[in-house]
PDB file of C-alpha atoms in Angstrom:
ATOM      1  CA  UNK J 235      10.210  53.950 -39.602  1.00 88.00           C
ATOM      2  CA  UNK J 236       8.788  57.654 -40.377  1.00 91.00           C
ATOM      3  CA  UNK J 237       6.072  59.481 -38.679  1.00 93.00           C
ATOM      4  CA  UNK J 238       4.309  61.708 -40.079  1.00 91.00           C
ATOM      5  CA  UNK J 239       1.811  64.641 -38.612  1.00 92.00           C
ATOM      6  CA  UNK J 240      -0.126  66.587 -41.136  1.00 91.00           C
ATOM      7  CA  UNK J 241      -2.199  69.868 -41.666  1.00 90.00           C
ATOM      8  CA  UNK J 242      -5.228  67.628 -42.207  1.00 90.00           C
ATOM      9  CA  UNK J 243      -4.712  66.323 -38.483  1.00 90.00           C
ATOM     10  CA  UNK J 244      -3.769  62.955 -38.868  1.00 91.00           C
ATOM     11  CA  UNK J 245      -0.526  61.011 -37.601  1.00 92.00           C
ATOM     12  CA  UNK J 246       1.010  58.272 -40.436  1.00 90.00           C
ATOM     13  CA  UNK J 247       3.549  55.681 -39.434  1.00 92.00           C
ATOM     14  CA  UNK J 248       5.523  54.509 -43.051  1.00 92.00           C
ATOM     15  CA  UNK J 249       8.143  51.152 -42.381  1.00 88.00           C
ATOM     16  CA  UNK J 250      11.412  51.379 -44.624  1.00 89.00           C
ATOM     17  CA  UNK J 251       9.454  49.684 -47.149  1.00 92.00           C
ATOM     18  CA  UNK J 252       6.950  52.706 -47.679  1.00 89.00           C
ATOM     19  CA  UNK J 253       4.041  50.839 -46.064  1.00 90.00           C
ATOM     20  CA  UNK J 254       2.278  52.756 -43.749  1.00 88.00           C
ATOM     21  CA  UNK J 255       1.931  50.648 -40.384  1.00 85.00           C
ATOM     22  CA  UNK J 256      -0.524  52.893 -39.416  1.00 84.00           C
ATOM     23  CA  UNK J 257      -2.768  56.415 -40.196  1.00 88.00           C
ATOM     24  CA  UNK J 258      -5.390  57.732 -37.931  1.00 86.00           C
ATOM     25  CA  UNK J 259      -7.155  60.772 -37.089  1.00 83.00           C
ATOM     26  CA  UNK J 260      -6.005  62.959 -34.281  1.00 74.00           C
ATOM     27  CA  UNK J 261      -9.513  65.077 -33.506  1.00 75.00           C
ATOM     28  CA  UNK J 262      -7.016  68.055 -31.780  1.00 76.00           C
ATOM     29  CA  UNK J 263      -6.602  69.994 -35.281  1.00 84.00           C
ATOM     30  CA  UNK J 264      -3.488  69.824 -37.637  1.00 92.00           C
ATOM     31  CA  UNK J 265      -0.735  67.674 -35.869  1.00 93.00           C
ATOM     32  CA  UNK J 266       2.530  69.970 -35.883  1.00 93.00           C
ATOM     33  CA  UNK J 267       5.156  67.427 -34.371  1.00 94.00           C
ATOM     34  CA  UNK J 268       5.755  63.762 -34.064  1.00 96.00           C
ATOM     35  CA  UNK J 269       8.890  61.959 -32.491  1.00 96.00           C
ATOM     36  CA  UNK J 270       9.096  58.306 -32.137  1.00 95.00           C
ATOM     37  CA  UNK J 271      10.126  57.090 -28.835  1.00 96.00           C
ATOM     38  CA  UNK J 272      14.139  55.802 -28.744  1.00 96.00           C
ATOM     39  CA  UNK J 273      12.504  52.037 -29.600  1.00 95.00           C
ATOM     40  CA  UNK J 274      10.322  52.640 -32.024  1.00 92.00           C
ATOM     41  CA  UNK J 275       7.780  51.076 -30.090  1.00 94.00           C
ATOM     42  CA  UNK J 276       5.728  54.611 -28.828  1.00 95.00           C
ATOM     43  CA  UNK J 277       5.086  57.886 -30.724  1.00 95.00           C
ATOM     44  CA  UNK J 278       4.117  61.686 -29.630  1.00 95.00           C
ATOM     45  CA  UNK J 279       2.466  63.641 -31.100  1.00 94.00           C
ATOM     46  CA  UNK J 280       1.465  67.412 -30.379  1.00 91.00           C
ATOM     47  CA  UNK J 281      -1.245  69.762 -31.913  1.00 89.00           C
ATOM     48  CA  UNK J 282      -2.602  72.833 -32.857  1.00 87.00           C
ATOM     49  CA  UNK J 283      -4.759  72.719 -29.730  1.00 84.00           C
ATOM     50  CA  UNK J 284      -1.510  71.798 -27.430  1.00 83.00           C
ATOM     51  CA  UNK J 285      -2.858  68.259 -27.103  1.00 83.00           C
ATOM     52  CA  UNK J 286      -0.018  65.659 -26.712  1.00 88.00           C
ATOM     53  CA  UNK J 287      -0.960  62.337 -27.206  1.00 91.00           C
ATOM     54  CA  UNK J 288       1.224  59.081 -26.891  1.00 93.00           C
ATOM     55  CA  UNK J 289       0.462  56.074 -29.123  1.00 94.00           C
ATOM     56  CA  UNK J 290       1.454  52.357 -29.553  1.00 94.00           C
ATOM     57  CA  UNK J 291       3.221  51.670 -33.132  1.00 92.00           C
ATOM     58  CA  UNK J 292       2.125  48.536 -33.209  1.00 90.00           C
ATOM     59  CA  UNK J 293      -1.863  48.436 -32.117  1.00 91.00           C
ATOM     60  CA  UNK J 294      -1.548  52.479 -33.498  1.00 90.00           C
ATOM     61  CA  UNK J 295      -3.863  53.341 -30.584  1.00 92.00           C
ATOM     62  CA  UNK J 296      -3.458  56.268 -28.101  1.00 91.00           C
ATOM     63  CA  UNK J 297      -2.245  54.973 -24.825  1.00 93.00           C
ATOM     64  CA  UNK J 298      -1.638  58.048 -22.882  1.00 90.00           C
ATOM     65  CA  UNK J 299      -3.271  61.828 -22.899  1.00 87.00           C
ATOM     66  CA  UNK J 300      -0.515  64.233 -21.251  1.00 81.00           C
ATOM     67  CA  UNK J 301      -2.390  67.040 -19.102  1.00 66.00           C
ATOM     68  CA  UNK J 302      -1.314  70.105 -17.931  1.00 54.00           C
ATOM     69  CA  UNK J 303      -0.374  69.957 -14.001  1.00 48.00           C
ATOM     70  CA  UNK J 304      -0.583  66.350 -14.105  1.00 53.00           C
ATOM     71  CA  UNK J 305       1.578  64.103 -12.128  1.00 49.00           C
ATOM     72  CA  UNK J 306       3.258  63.039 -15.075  1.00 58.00           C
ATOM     73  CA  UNK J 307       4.400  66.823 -15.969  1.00 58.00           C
ATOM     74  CA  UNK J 308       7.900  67.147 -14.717  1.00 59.00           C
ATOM     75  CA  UNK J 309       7.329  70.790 -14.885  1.00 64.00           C
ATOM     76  CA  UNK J 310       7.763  73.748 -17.259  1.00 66.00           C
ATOM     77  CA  UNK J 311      10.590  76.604 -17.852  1.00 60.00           C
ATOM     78  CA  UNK J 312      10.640  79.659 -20.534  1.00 58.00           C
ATOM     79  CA  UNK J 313      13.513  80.156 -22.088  1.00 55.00           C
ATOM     80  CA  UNK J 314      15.373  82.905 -19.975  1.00 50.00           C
ATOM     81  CA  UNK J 315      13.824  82.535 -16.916  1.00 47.00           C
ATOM     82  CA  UNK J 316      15.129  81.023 -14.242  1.00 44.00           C
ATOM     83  CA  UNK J 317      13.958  77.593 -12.487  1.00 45.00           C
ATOM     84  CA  UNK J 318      11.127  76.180 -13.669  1.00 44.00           C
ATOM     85  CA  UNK J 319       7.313  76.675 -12.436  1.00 44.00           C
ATOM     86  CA  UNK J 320       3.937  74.348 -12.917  1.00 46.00           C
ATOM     87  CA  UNK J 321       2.277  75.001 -16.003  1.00 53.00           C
ATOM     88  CA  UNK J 322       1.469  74.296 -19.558  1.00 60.00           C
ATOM     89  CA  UNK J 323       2.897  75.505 -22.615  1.00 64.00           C
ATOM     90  CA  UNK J 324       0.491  77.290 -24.869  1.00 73.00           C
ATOM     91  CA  UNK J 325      -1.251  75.674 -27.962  1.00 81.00           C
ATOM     92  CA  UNK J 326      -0.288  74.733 -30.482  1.00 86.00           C
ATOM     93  CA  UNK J 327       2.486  71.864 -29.245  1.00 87.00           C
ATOM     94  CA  UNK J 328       5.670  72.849 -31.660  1.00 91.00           C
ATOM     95  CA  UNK J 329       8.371  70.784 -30.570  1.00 93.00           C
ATOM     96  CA  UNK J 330       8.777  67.152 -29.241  1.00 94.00           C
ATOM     97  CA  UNK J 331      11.915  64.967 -28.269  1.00 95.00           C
ATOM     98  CA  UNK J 332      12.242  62.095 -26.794  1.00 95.00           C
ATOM     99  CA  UNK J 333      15.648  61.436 -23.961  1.00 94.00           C
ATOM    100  CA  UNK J 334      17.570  58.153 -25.134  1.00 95.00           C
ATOM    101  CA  UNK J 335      16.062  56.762 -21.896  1.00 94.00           C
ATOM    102  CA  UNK J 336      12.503  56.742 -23.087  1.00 93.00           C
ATOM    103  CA  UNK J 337      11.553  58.199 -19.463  1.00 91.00           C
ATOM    104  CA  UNK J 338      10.827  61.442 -20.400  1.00 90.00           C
ATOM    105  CA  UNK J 339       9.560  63.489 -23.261  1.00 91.00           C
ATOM    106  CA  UNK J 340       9.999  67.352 -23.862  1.00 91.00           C
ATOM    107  CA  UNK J 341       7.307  69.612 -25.640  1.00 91.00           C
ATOM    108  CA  UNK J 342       7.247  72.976 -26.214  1.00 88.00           C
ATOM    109  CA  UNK J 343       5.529  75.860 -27.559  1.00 84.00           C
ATOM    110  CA  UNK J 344       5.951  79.315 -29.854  1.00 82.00           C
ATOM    111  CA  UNK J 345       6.986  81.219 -27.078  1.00 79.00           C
ATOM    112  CA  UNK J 346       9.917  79.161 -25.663  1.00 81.00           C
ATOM    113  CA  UNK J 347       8.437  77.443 -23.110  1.00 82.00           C
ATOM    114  CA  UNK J 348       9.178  73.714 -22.521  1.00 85.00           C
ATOM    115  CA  UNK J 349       7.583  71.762 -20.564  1.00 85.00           C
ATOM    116  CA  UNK J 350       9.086  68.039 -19.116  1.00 87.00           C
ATOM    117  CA  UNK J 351       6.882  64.849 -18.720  1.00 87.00           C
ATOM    118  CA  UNK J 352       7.598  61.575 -16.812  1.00 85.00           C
ATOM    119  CA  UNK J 353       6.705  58.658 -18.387  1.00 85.00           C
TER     120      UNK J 353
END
């Protein structure tokens, strides 16, 4: 499977067979990054707005909003600081990865900062 974010703000799902699973509308302005979770079975997304949303492949619904000083956030750290601190990263969401667990996700933003969720 592919995901796909685009400038137009909506998140595309293609199989190997170039058939999109799913397409829908992400309302938080152009989608910047998508990662598919380890089984295929969950997708992030971030945004220009720093919205990170997590959706089912399979229904292609959003399950899960990820707030800023939520329990879920693990917690943030810039690059070159020390420790980490509570926080958000600032909009818009550039990067997301998945661990090969599926437990946690990683986003961060143009400045450095990453911030850790628990999922």
């Amino acid at each position: 499977m592919l995901a796909i974010g685009t400038t137009r703000g909506e998140v595309l799902v293609v199989d190997s067979q170039g058939r999109t699973r799913f397409k829908r509308e992400e309302r938080h302005g152009k989608v910047f990054c998508v990662s598919l979770s380890p089984d295929g079975r969950s997708l992030a997304s971030g945004s220009q707005d720093g919205t990170l949303n997590l959706w089912d492949v399979g229904t292609g619904k959003i399950v899960r909003n990820l707030k800023a000083n939520s329990m879920q956030q693990a917690g943030c750290a810039r690059e070159g600081a020390a420790g980490g601190h509570e926080g958000v990263h600032a909009p818009p969401c550039r990067a997301i990865a998945w661990c090969p667990s599926g437990k946690l996700l990683a986003s961060g933003d143009e400045s450095g900062q990453v911030c850790l969720w628990n999922l």
